[in-house]
């Protein structure tokens, strides 16, 4: 019984840390990262829904092709039919694809509309500016806060308290994460200072170009606390692969504490936030 309890506790700890660590790419991953926002959940649903059309159509065409190749090959069918019209078949192969396209278009447009329409007035507006090769984040709140977020250099791990390679993976971890509250609608205004970049966060289902002189708008509502990783997704120069995006989703109280402290001492605020989160994980595991 004790063993079972210990195993359950261990599993809970793993699960708790799993949610606290949120999501990041894994080696040999072929599927999406787990959805952290309703929009990403809708994207995942639409992808599976689309496969229900794509796979049967592909198989049907493959079978028809194979049948024609074998059944009507020159040796088996030396005198080909001269038929050139068949009204029924022509109606079927016109109407069939129209119905399929309609079935795809309706949910596709619904998804597209949802991606551009926040369900409520966002409670927090951030500006993300792409630079060669890092990001500037500006919190558009009273007494705005802005800071730079660059890839964590391997030599700086100890200085930032980010020795944990699983939680702060090489080439994805950053020095200063974007911190946002959980279950809040967040608007991100995306732009660039030099060349084209793109702001992308797979687990949130958002990706938009960062264009110098223009502002693109995205929104998300992250529903699970944790640390999420994305990357610049537009070829922007020699260090394009080295300008990751990290977003830390925390509780409202943790966010408020962090924002207040970050105005005076960003490093100190980040340290305190990390300590608070780690404390939370231990409690969840116990
Ligand atoms: Cu870039």
PDB file of C-alpha atoms and ligand atoms in Angstrom:
ATOM      1  CA  UNK A   1       0.000   0.000   0.000  1.00  0.00           C
ATOM      2  CA  UNK A   2       2.860   2.311   0.912  1.00  0.00           C
ATOM      3  CA  UNK A   3       4.515   1.563  -2.437  1.00  0.00           C
ATOM      4  CA  UNK A   4       1.320   2.417  -4.284  1.00  0.00           C
ATOM      5  CA  UNK A   5       1.045   5.680  -2.377  1.00  0.00           C
ATOM      6  CA  UNK A   6       4.696   6.496  -3.100  1.00  0.00           C
ATOM      7  CA  UNK A   7       4.176   5.726  -6.787  1.00  0.00           C
ATOM      8  CA  UNK A   8       1.056   7.905  -6.840  1.00  0.00           C
ATOM      9  CA  UNK A   9       2.952  10.713  -5.113  1.00  0.00           C
ATOM     10  CA  UNK A  10       5.786  10.390  -7.611  1.00  0.00           C
ATOM     11  CA  UNK A  11       3.333  10.424 -10.516  1.00  0.00           C
ATOM     12  CA  UNK A  12       1.637  13.494  -9.060  1.00  0.00           C
ATOM     13  CA  UNK A  13       5.013  15.188  -8.687  1.00  0.00           C
ATOM     14  CA  UNK A  14       5.858  14.398 -12.303  1.00  0.00           C
ATOM     15  CA  UNK A  15       2.458  15.656 -13.447  1.00  0.00           C
ATOM     16  CA  UNK A  16       2.728  18.764 -11.302  1.00  0.00           C
ATOM     17  CA  UNK A  17       6.200  19.531 -12.558  1.00  0.00           C
ATOM     18  CA  UNK A  18       5.000  18.695 -16.073  1.00  0.00           C
ATOM     19  CA  UNK A  19       2.337  21.366 -15.937  1.00  0.00           C
ATOM     20  CA  UNK A  20       4.711  23.772 -14.237  1.00  0.00           C
ATOM     21  CA  UNK A  21       7.269  23.215 -16.982  1.00  0.00           C
ATOM     22  CA  UNK A  22       4.598  23.605 -19.594  1.00  0.00           C
ATOM     23  CA  UNK A  23       5.661  22.812 -23.096  1.00  0.00           C
ATOM     24  CA  UNK A  24       8.634  22.866 -25.389  1.00  0.00           C
ATOM     25  CA  UNK A  25       9.709  20.850 -28.428  1.00  0.00           C
ATOM     26  CA  UNK A  26      10.939  17.290 -27.833  1.00  0.00           C
ATOM     27  CA  UNK A  27      13.423  15.233 -29.909  1.00  0.00           C
ATOM     28  CA  UNK A  28      11.630  13.320 -32.699  1.00  0.00           C
ATOM     29  CA  UNK A  29       8.405  15.168 -32.029  1.00  0.00           C
ATOM     30  CA  UNK A  30       5.976  14.858 -34.920  1.00  0.00           C
ATOM     31  CA  UNK A  31       2.784  16.222 -33.386  1.00  0.00           C
ATOM     32  CA  UNK A  32       1.871  19.661 -32.079  1.00  0.00           C
ATOM     33  CA  UNK A  33       2.862  20.787 -28.620  1.00  0.00           C
ATOM     34  CA  UNK A  34       0.037  20.457 -26.137  1.00  0.00           C
ATOM     35  CA  UNK A  35      -2.468  23.284 -26.476  1.00  0.00           C
ATOM     36  CA  UNK A  36      -2.270  25.932 -23.752  1.00  0.00           C
ATOM     37  CA  UNK A  37      -4.928  28.255 -25.210  1.00  0.00           C
ATOM     38  CA  UNK A  38      -8.460  27.707 -26.581  1.00  0.00           C
ATOM     39  CA  UNK A  39      -7.266  28.869 -30.021  1.00  0.00           C
ATOM     40  CA  UNK A  40      -4.563  26.186 -30.161  1.00  0.00           C
ATOM     41  CA  UNK A  41      -7.146  23.609 -29.066  1.00  0.00           C
ATOM     42  CA  UNK A  42      -9.349  24.757 -31.965  1.00  0.00           C
ATOM     43  CA  UNK A  43      -6.369  24.518 -34.353  1.00  0.00           C
ATOM     44  CA  UNK A  44      -5.722  20.953 -33.188  1.00  0.00           C
ATOM     45  CA  UNK A  45      -9.371  20.053 -33.663  1.00  0.00           C
ATOM     46  CA  UNK A  46      -9.375  21.525 -37.162  1.00  0.00           C
ATOM     47  CA  UNK A  47      -6.219  19.610 -38.093  1.00  0.00           C
ATOM     48  CA  UNK A  48      -7.758  16.257 -37.090  1.00  0.00           C
ATOM     49  CA  UNK A  49     -11.028  17.220 -38.792  1.00  0.00           C
ATOM     50  CA  UNK A  50      -9.138  18.032 -42.016  1.00  0.00           C
ATOM     51  CA  UNK A  51      -7.361  14.659 -41.903  1.00  0.00           C
ATOM     52  CA  UNK A  52     -10.769  12.941 -42.001  1.00  0.00           C
ATOM     53  CA  UNK A  53     -11.099  14.386 -45.524  1.00  0.00           C
ATOM     54  CA  UNK A  54      -7.490  14.216 -46.694  1.00  0.00           C
ATOM     55  CA  UNK A  55      -6.804  10.566 -45.845  1.00  0.00           C
ATOM     56  CA  UNK A  56      -9.957   9.048 -47.465  1.00  0.00           C
ATOM     57  CA  UNK A  57      -9.493  11.248 -50.582  1.00  0.00           C
ATOM     58  CA  UNK A  58      -5.840  10.221 -50.908  1.00  0.00           C
ATOM     59  CA  UNK A  59      -6.732   6.539 -50.508  1.00  0.00           C
ATOM     60  CA  UNK A  60      -9.611   6.817 -53.027  1.00  0.00           C
ATOM     61  CA  UNK A  61      -7.374   8.440 -55.659  1.00  0.00           C
ATOM     62  CA  UNK A  62      -4.632   5.885 -55.008  1.00  0.00           C
ATOM     63  CA  UNK A  63      -7.075   2.955 -55.436  1.00  0.00           C
ATOM     64  CA  UNK A  64      -8.591   4.468 -58.620  1.00  0.00           C
ATOM     65  CA  UNK A  65      -5.140   5.058 -60.110  1.00  0.00           C
ATOM     66  CA  UNK A  66      -3.969   1.544 -59.290  1.00  0.00           C
ATOM     67  CA  UNK A  67      -7.195   0.074 -60.695  1.00  0.00           C
ATOM     68  CA  UNK A  68      -6.841   2.031 -63.975  1.00  0.00           C
ATOM     69  CA  UNK A  69      -3.155   1.155 -64.334  1.00  0.00           C
ATOM     70  CA  UNK A  70      -3.807  -2.575 -63.897  1.00  0.00           C
ATOM     71  CA  UNK A  71      -7.240  -3.015 -65.458  1.00  0.00           C
ATOM     72  CA  UNK A  72      -6.730  -0.821 -68.544  1.00  0.00           C
ATOM     73  CA  UNK A  73      -3.078  -1.510 -69.314  1.00  0.00           C
ATOM     74  CA  UNK A  74      -2.335  -2.017 -73.051  1.00  0.00           C
ATOM     75  CA  UNK A  75      -1.878  -5.806 -72.799  1.00  0.00           C
ATOM     76  CA  UNK A  76      -5.132  -6.384 -70.874  1.00  0.00           C
ATOM     77  CA  UNK A  77      -7.195  -3.797 -72.801  1.00  0.00           C
ATOM     78  CA  UNK A  78      -5.778  -3.568 -76.354  1.00  0.00           C
ATOM     79  CA  UNK A  79      -8.834  -1.753 -77.815  1.00  0.00           C
ATOM     80  CA  UNK A  80      -9.564   1.294 -75.601  1.00  0.00           C
ATOM     81  CA  UNK A  81     -13.119   2.627 -75.254  1.00  0.00           C
ATOM     82  CA  UNK A  82     -13.846   5.837 -77.217  1.00  0.00           C
ATOM     83  CA  UNK A  83     -16.188   7.187 -74.461  1.00  0.00           C
ATOM     84  CA  UNK A  84     -15.608  10.913 -73.867  1.00  0.00           C
ATOM     85  CA  UNK A  85     -18.634  12.050 -71.793  1.00  0.00           C
ATOM     86  CA  UNK A  86     -20.671  10.726 -68.916  1.00  0.00           C
ATOM     87  CA  UNK A  87     -23.052  13.247 -67.420  1.00  0.00           C
ATOM     88  CA  UNK A  88     -23.564  11.422 -64.112  1.00  0.00           C
ATOM     89  CA  UNK A  89     -19.831  11.058 -63.417  1.00  0.00           C
ATOM     90  CA  UNK A  90     -19.176  14.682 -64.382  1.00  0.00           C
ATOM     91  CA  UNK A  91     -21.885  15.945 -62.016  1.00  0.00           C
ATOM     92  CA  UNK A  92     -20.534  13.728 -59.210  1.00  0.00           C
ATOM     93  CA  UNK A  93     -16.911  14.834 -59.617  1.00  0.00           C
ATOM     94  CA  UNK A  94     -17.958  18.486 -59.662  1.00  0.00           C
ATOM     95  CA  UNK A  95     -20.460  18.473 -56.821  1.00  0.00           C
ATOM     96  CA  UNK A  96     -18.399  16.130 -54.595  1.00  0.00           C
ATOM     97  CA  UNK A  97     -15.361  18.431 -54.281  1.00  0.00           C
ATOM     98  CA  UNK A  98     -17.632  21.470 -53.826  1.00  0.00           C
ATOM     99  CA  UNK A  99     -19.269  19.792 -50.835  1.00  0.00           C
ATOM    100  CA  UNK A 100     -15.839  18.827 -49.432  1.00  0.00           C
ATOM    101  CA  UNK A 101     -14.523  22.386 -49.873  1.00  0.00           C
ATOM    102  CA  UNK A 102     -17.591  23.846 -48.157  1.00  0.00           C
ATOM    103  CA  UNK A 103     -17.168  21.412 -45.262  1.00  0.00           C
ATOM    104  CA  UNK A 104     -13.559  22.587 -44.911  1.00  0.00           C
ATOM    105  CA  UNK A 105     -14.184  26.300 -45.521  1.00  0.00           C
ATOM    106  CA  UNK A 106     -16.850  26.886 -42.877  1.00  0.00           C
ATOM    107  CA  UNK A 107     -14.816  25.745 -39.807  1.00  0.00           C
ATOM    108  CA  UNK A 108     -11.662  27.221 -41.375  1.00  0.00           C
ATOM    109  CA  UNK A 109     -13.192  30.718 -41.592  1.00  0.00           C
ATOM    110  CA  UNK A 110     -14.608  30.332 -38.088  1.00  0.00           C
ATOM    111  CA  UNK A 111     -11.109  29.545 -36.800  1.00  0.00           C
ATOM    112  CA  UNK A 112      -9.580  32.439 -38.728  1.00  0.00           C
ATOM    113  CA  UNK A 113     -12.175  34.847 -37.330  1.00  0.00           C
ATOM    114  CA  UNK A 114     -11.593  33.577 -33.784  1.00  0.00           C
ATOM    115  CA  UNK A 115      -7.833  34.061 -34.162  1.00  0.00           C
ATOM    116  CA  UNK A 116      -8.338  37.744 -34.947  1.00  0.00           C
ATOM    117  CA  UNK A 117     -11.152  38.442 -32.487  1.00  0.00           C
ATOM    118  CA  UNK A 118     -10.331  38.526 -28.789  1.00  0.00           C
ATOM    119  CA  UNK A 119     -13.435  37.353 -26.878  1.00  0.00           C
ATOM    120  CA  UNK A 120     -13.101  40.324 -24.510  1.00  0.00           C
ATOM    121  CA  UNK A 121     -11.142  43.543 -24.213  1.00  0.00           C
ATOM    122  CA  UNK A 122      -7.578  42.388 -23.407  1.00  0.00           C
ATOM    123  CA  UNK A 123      -6.550  43.031 -19.802  1.00  0.00           C
ATOM    124  CA  UNK A 124      -2.882  43.390 -20.700  1.00  0.00           C
ATOM    125  CA  UNK A 125      -1.205  44.851 -23.774  1.00  0.00           C
ATOM    126  CA  UNK A 126       2.408  44.094 -24.582  1.00  0.00           C
ATOM    127  CA  UNK A 127       4.602  45.269 -27.398  1.00  0.00           C
ATOM    128  CA  UNK A 128       7.165  42.837 -28.805  1.00  0.00           C
ATOM    129  CA  UNK A 129       9.859  44.353 -31.015  1.00  0.00           C
ATOM    130  CA  UNK A 130      12.144  42.056 -32.974  1.00  0.00           C
ATOM    131  CA  UNK A 131      15.792  43.019 -33.273  1.00  0.00           C
ATOM    132  CA  UNK A 132      18.721  41.266 -34.895  1.00  0.00           C
ATOM    133  CA  UNK A 133      18.763  38.992 -32.793  1.00  0.00           C
ATOM    134  CA  UNK A 134      16.710  39.408 -29.666  1.00  0.00           C
ATOM    135  CA  UNK A 135      13.375  40.796 -28.524  1.00  0.00           C
ATOM    136  CA  UNK A 136      12.305  43.942 -26.699  1.00  0.00           C
ATOM    137  CA  UNK A 137       9.172  43.642 -24.576  1.00  0.00           C
ATOM    138  CA  UNK A 138       7.194  46.637 -23.410  1.00  0.00           C
ATOM    139  CA  UNK A 139       4.381  46.319 -20.879  1.00  0.00           C
ATOM    140  CA  UNK A 140       1.846  48.982 -21.771  1.00  0.00           C
ATOM    141  CA  UNK A 141       0.572  49.524 -18.256  1.00  0.00           C
ATOM    142  CA  UNK A 142       0.623  52.569 -16.047  1.00  0.00           C
ATOM    143  CA  UNK A 143       4.290  53.314 -15.535  1.00  0.00           C
ATOM    144  CA  UNK A 144       5.345  51.106 -18.489  1.00  0.00           C
ATOM    145  CA  UNK A 145       7.989  48.448 -18.068  1.00  0.00           C
ATOM    146  CA  UNK A 146      10.332  47.466 -20.865  1.00  0.00           C
ATOM    147  CA  UNK A 147      13.262  45.104 -21.079  1.00  0.00           C
ATOM    148  CA  UNK A 148      15.274  43.067 -23.535  1.00  0.00           C
ATOM    149  CA  UNK A 149      15.001  39.301 -23.879  1.00  0.00           C
ATOM    150  CA  UNK A 150      17.919  37.461 -25.490  1.00  0.00           C
ATOM    151  CA  UNK A 151      18.953  33.830 -25.741  1.00  0.00           C
ATOM    152  CA  UNK A 152      20.576  32.501 -22.579  1.00  0.00           C
ATOM    153  CA  UNK A 153      24.292  32.007 -23.193  1.00  0.00           C
ATOM    154  CA  UNK A 154      25.633  28.712 -21.838  1.00  0.00           C
ATOM    155  CA  UNK A 155      28.211  30.554 -19.720  1.00  0.00           C
ATOM    156  CA  UNK A 156      25.486  32.626 -18.037  1.00  0.00           C
ATOM    157  CA  UNK A 157      23.396  29.770 -16.658  1.00  0.00           C
ATOM    158  CA  UNK A 158      24.694  30.072 -13.106  1.00  0.00           C
ATOM    159  CA  UNK A 159      24.360  33.859 -13.094  1.00  0.00           C
ATOM    160  CA  UNK A 160      20.660  33.577 -13.973  1.00  0.00           C
ATOM    161  CA  UNK A 161      20.017  30.524 -11.774  1.00  0.00           C
ATOM    162  CA  UNK A 162      19.034  28.504 -14.835  1.00  0.00           C
ATOM    163  CA  UNK A 163      21.274  25.436 -14.577  1.00  0.00           C
ATOM    164  CA  UNK A 164      18.309  23.082 -15.048  1.00  0.00           C
ATOM    165  CA  UNK A 165      18.732  21.987 -18.694  1.00  0.00           C
ATOM    166  CA  UNK A 166      15.274  20.379 -18.826  1.00  0.00           C
ATOM    167  CA  UNK A 167      13.454  23.522 -17.826  1.00  0.00           C
ATOM    168  CA  UNK A 168      15.836  25.932 -19.544  1.00  0.00           C
ATOM    169  CA  UNK A 169      16.845  24.069 -22.719  1.00  0.00           C
ATOM    170  CA  UNK A 170      19.861  25.107 -24.756  1.00  0.00           C
ATOM    171  CA  UNK A 171      18.972  27.545 -27.592  1.00  0.00           C
ATOM    172  CA  UNK A 172      15.418  28.053 -26.246  1.00  0.00           C
ATOM    173  CA  UNK A 173      15.964  29.513 -22.789  1.00  0.00           C
ATOM    174  CA  UNK A 174      16.302  33.295 -22.509  1.00  0.00           C
ATOM    175  CA  UNK A 175      17.711  35.671 -19.920  1.00  0.00           C
ATOM    176  CA  UNK A 176      14.451  37.551 -19.233  1.00  0.00           C
ATOM    177  CA  UNK A 177      11.164  35.812 -20.028  1.00  0.00           C
ATOM    178  CA  UNK A 178       7.955  37.601 -20.933  1.00  0.00           C
ATOM    179  CA  UNK A 179       5.746  37.139 -17.855  1.00  0.00           C
ATOM    180  CA  UNK A 180       1.956  37.089 -18.208  1.00  0.00           C
ATOM    181  CA  UNK A 181      -0.922  36.200 -15.880  1.00  0.00           C
ATOM    182  CA  UNK A 182      -2.860  32.954 -16.371  1.00  0.00           C
ATOM    183  CA  UNK A 183      -6.446  33.032 -17.725  1.00  0.00           C
ATOM    184  CA  UNK A 184      -6.009  36.622 -18.900  1.00  0.00           C
ATOM    185  CA  UNK A 185      -6.591  37.856 -22.410  1.00  0.00           C
ATOM    186  CA  UNK A 186      -3.265  39.303 -23.490  1.00  0.00           C
ATOM    187  CA  UNK A 187      -2.793  41.401 -26.609  1.00  0.00           C
ATOM    188  CA  UNK A 188       0.667  41.469 -28.179  1.00  0.00           C
ATOM    189  CA  UNK A 189       1.552  44.226 -30.621  1.00  0.00           C
ATOM    190  CA  UNK A 190       4.318  42.839 -32.798  1.00  0.00           C
ATOM    191  CA  UNK A 191       6.782  44.930 -34.745  1.00  0.00           C
ATOM    192  CA  UNK A 192      10.461  44.985 -35.667  1.00  0.00           C
ATOM    193  CA  UNK A 193      13.268  47.517 -35.462  1.00  0.00           C
ATOM    194  CA  UNK A 194      15.498  46.383 -38.333  1.00  0.00           C
ATOM    195  CA  UNK A 195      14.437  43.502 -40.601  1.00  0.00           C
ATOM    196  CA  UNK A 196      11.485  41.083 -40.806  1.00  0.00           C
ATOM    197  CA  UNK A 197      11.135  38.758 -37.825  1.00  0.00           C
ATOM    198  CA  UNK A 198       8.159  36.686 -36.672  1.00  0.00           C
ATOM    199  CA  UNK A 199       6.719  36.183 -33.229  1.00  0.00           C
ATOM    200  CA  UNK A 200       5.597  32.575 -32.770  1.00  0.00           C
ATOM    201  CA  UNK A 201       4.460  30.551 -29.773  1.00  0.00           C
ATOM    202  CA  UNK A 202       3.322  27.061 -30.870  1.00  0.00           C
ATOM    203  CA  UNK A 203       1.544  26.053 -27.652  1.00  0.00           C
ATOM    204  CA  UNK A 204      -0.548  29.248 -27.859  1.00  0.00           C
ATOM    205  CA  UNK A 205      -1.366  28.875 -31.560  1.00  0.00           C
ATOM    206  CA  UNK A 206      -0.008  32.341 -32.410  1.00  0.00           C
ATOM    207  CA  UNK A 207       2.442  33.365 -35.096  1.00  0.00           C
ATOM    208  CA  UNK A 208       2.706  36.708 -36.821  1.00  0.00           C
ATOM    209  CA  UNK A 209       5.294  38.629 -38.795  1.00  0.00           C
ATOM    210  CA  UNK A 210       7.226  41.429 -37.099  1.00  0.00           C
ATOM    211  CA  UNK A 211       7.508  44.106 -39.766  1.00  0.00           C
ATOM    212  CA  UNK A 212       9.543  47.317 -39.376  1.00  0.00           C
ATOM    213  CA  UNK A 213       7.205  50.327 -39.458  1.00  0.00           C
ATOM    214  CA  UNK A 214       4.076  48.239 -38.991  1.00  0.00           C
ATOM    215  CA  UNK A 215       2.259  46.772 -36.023  1.00  0.00           C
ATOM    216  CA  UNK A 216       0.614  43.349 -36.183  1.00  0.00           C
ATOM    217  CA  UNK A 217      -1.707  42.329 -33.405  1.00  0.00           C
ATOM    218  CA  UNK A 218      -2.192  38.912 -31.848  1.00  0.00           C
ATOM    219  CA  UNK A 219      -3.903  37.795 -28.675  1.00  0.00           C
ATOM    220  CA  UNK A 220      -3.833  34.756 -26.451  1.00  0.00           C
ATOM    221  CA  UNK A 221      -5.388  33.506 -23.259  1.00  0.00           C
ATOM    222  CA  UNK A 222      -3.045  30.974 -21.666  1.00  0.00           C
ATOM    223  CA  UNK A 223      -4.943  28.619 -19.395  1.00  0.00           C
ATOM    224  CA  UNK A 224      -2.083  26.682 -17.841  1.00  0.00           C
ATOM    225  CA  UNK A 225       0.710  28.122 -15.751  1.00  0.00           C
ATOM    226  CA  UNK A 226       4.197  27.268 -16.937  1.00  0.00           C
ATOM    227  CA  UNK A 227       7.083  28.189 -19.158  1.00  0.00           C
ATOM    228  CA  UNK A 228       6.514  28.095 -22.905  1.00  0.00           C
ATOM    229  CA  UNK A 229       9.026  28.316 -25.722  1.00  0.00           C
ATOM    230  CA  UNK A 230       8.824  29.613 -29.265  1.00  0.00           C
ATOM    231  CA  UNK A 231      11.227  31.046 -31.811  1.00  0.00           C
ATOM    232  CA  UNK A 232      11.569  33.803 -34.331  1.00  0.00           C
ATOM    233  CA  UNK A 233       9.989  32.253 -37.414  1.00  0.00           C
ATOM    234  CA  UNK A 234      11.191  34.493 -40.233  1.00  0.00           C
ATOM    235  CA  UNK A 235      14.690  34.211 -41.709  1.00  0.00           C
ATOM    236  CA  UNK A 236      16.229  37.385 -40.320  1.00  0.00           C
ATOM    237  CA  UNK A 237      19.982  36.999 -40.637  1.00  0.00           C
ATOM    238  CA  UNK A 238      22.858  34.929 -39.379  1.00  0.00           C
ATOM    239  CA  UNK A 239      21.546  34.497 -35.831  1.00  0.00           C
ATOM    240  CA  UNK A 240      17.931  33.853 -36.819  1.00  0.00           C
ATOM    241  CA  UNK A 241      18.076  30.473 -35.073  1.00  0.00           C
ATOM    242  CA  UNK A 242      19.278  32.100 -31.864  1.00  0.00           C
ATOM    243  CA  UNK A 243      16.478  34.483 -30.922  1.00  0.00           C
ATOM    244  CA  UNK A 244      14.036  32.306 -28.941  1.00  0.00           C
ATOM    245  CA  UNK A 245      10.853  33.530 -27.299  1.00  0.00           C
ATOM    246  CA  UNK A 246      10.023  32.415 -23.766  1.00  0.00           C
ATOM    247  CA  UNK A 247       6.739  33.213 -22.039  1.00  0.00           C
ATOM    248  CA  UNK A 248       6.166  32.461 -18.386  1.00  0.00           C
ATOM    249  CA  UNK A 249       2.509  32.097 -17.425  1.00  0.00           C
ATOM    250  CA  UNK A 250       2.007  32.654 -13.707  1.00  0.00           C
ATOM    251  CA  UNK A 251      -0.818  33.250 -11.229  1.00  0.00           C
ATOM    252  CA  UNK A 252      -2.292  36.740 -10.956  1.00  0.00           C
ATOM    253  CA  UNK A 253      -0.667  37.324  -7.563  1.00  0.00           C
ATOM    254  CA  UNK A 254       2.743  36.200  -8.830  1.00  0.00           C
ATOM    255  CA  UNK A 255       2.347  38.459 -11.867  1.00  0.00           C
ATOM    256  CA  UNK A 256       1.416  41.521  -9.787  1.00  0.00           C
ATOM    257  CA  UNK A 257       4.325  40.958  -7.407  1.00  0.00           C
ATOM    258  CA  UNK A 258       6.724  40.458 -10.314  1.00  0.00           C
ATOM    259  CA  UNK A 259       5.531  43.550 -12.217  1.00  0.00           C
ATOM    260  CA  UNK A 260       5.895  45.787  -9.184  1.00  0.00           C
ATOM    261  CA  UNK A 261       9.365  44.465  -8.375  1.00  0.00           C
ATOM    262  CA  UNK A 262      10.547  44.372 -12.008  1.00  0.00           C
ATOM    263  CA  UNK A 263      10.250  48.140 -12.397  1.00  0.00           C
ATOM    264  CA  UNK A 264      13.098  48.608  -9.955  1.00  0.00           C
ATOM    265  CA  UNK A 265      15.113  45.405 -10.332  1.00  0.00           C
ATOM    266  CA  UNK A 266      14.259  43.027 -13.188  1.00  0.00           C
ATOM    267  CA  UNK A 267      16.854  40.393 -12.254  1.00  0.00           C
ATOM    268  CA  UNK A 268      15.726  40.404  -8.641  1.00  0.00           C
ATOM    269  CA  UNK A 269      12.064  40.151  -9.680  1.00  0.00           C
ATOM    270  CA  UNK A 270      12.840  37.213 -11.983  1.00  0.00           C
ATOM    271  CA  UNK A 271      14.779  35.461  -9.230  1.00  0.00           C
ATOM    272  CA  UNK A 272      11.951  35.958  -6.733  1.00  0.00           C
ATOM    273  CA  UNK A 273       9.406  34.715  -9.278  1.00  0.00           C
ATOM    274  CA  UNK A 274      11.464  31.579 -10.009  1.00  0.00           C
ATOM    275  CA  UNK A 275      11.777  30.891  -6.281  1.00  0.00           C
ATOM    276  CA  UNK A 276       8.023  31.352  -5.793  1.00  0.00           C
ATOM    277  CA  UNK A 277       7.255  28.970  -8.674  1.00  0.00           C
ATOM    278  CA  UNK A 278       9.716  26.335  -7.454  1.00  0.00           C
ATOM    279  CA  UNK A 279       8.185  26.581  -3.989  1.00  0.00           C
ATOM    280  CA  UNK A 280       4.783  26.011  -5.564  1.00  0.00           C
ATOM    281  CA  UNK A 281       6.013  22.913  -7.419  1.00  0.00           C
ATOM    282  CA  UNK A 282       7.399  21.372  -4.227  1.00  0.00           C
ATOM    283  CA  UNK A 283       4.108  21.919  -2.465  1.00  0.00           C
ATOM    284  CA  UNK A 284       2.247  20.300  -5.374  1.00  0.00           C
ATOM    285  CA  UNK A 285       4.636  17.327  -5.278  1.00  0.00           C
ATOM    286  CA  UNK A 286       4.349  16.727  -1.539  1.00  0.00           C
TER     287      UNK A 286
HETATM  288 CU1  LIG B   1      14.296  37.118 -36.240  1.00  0.00          CU
END
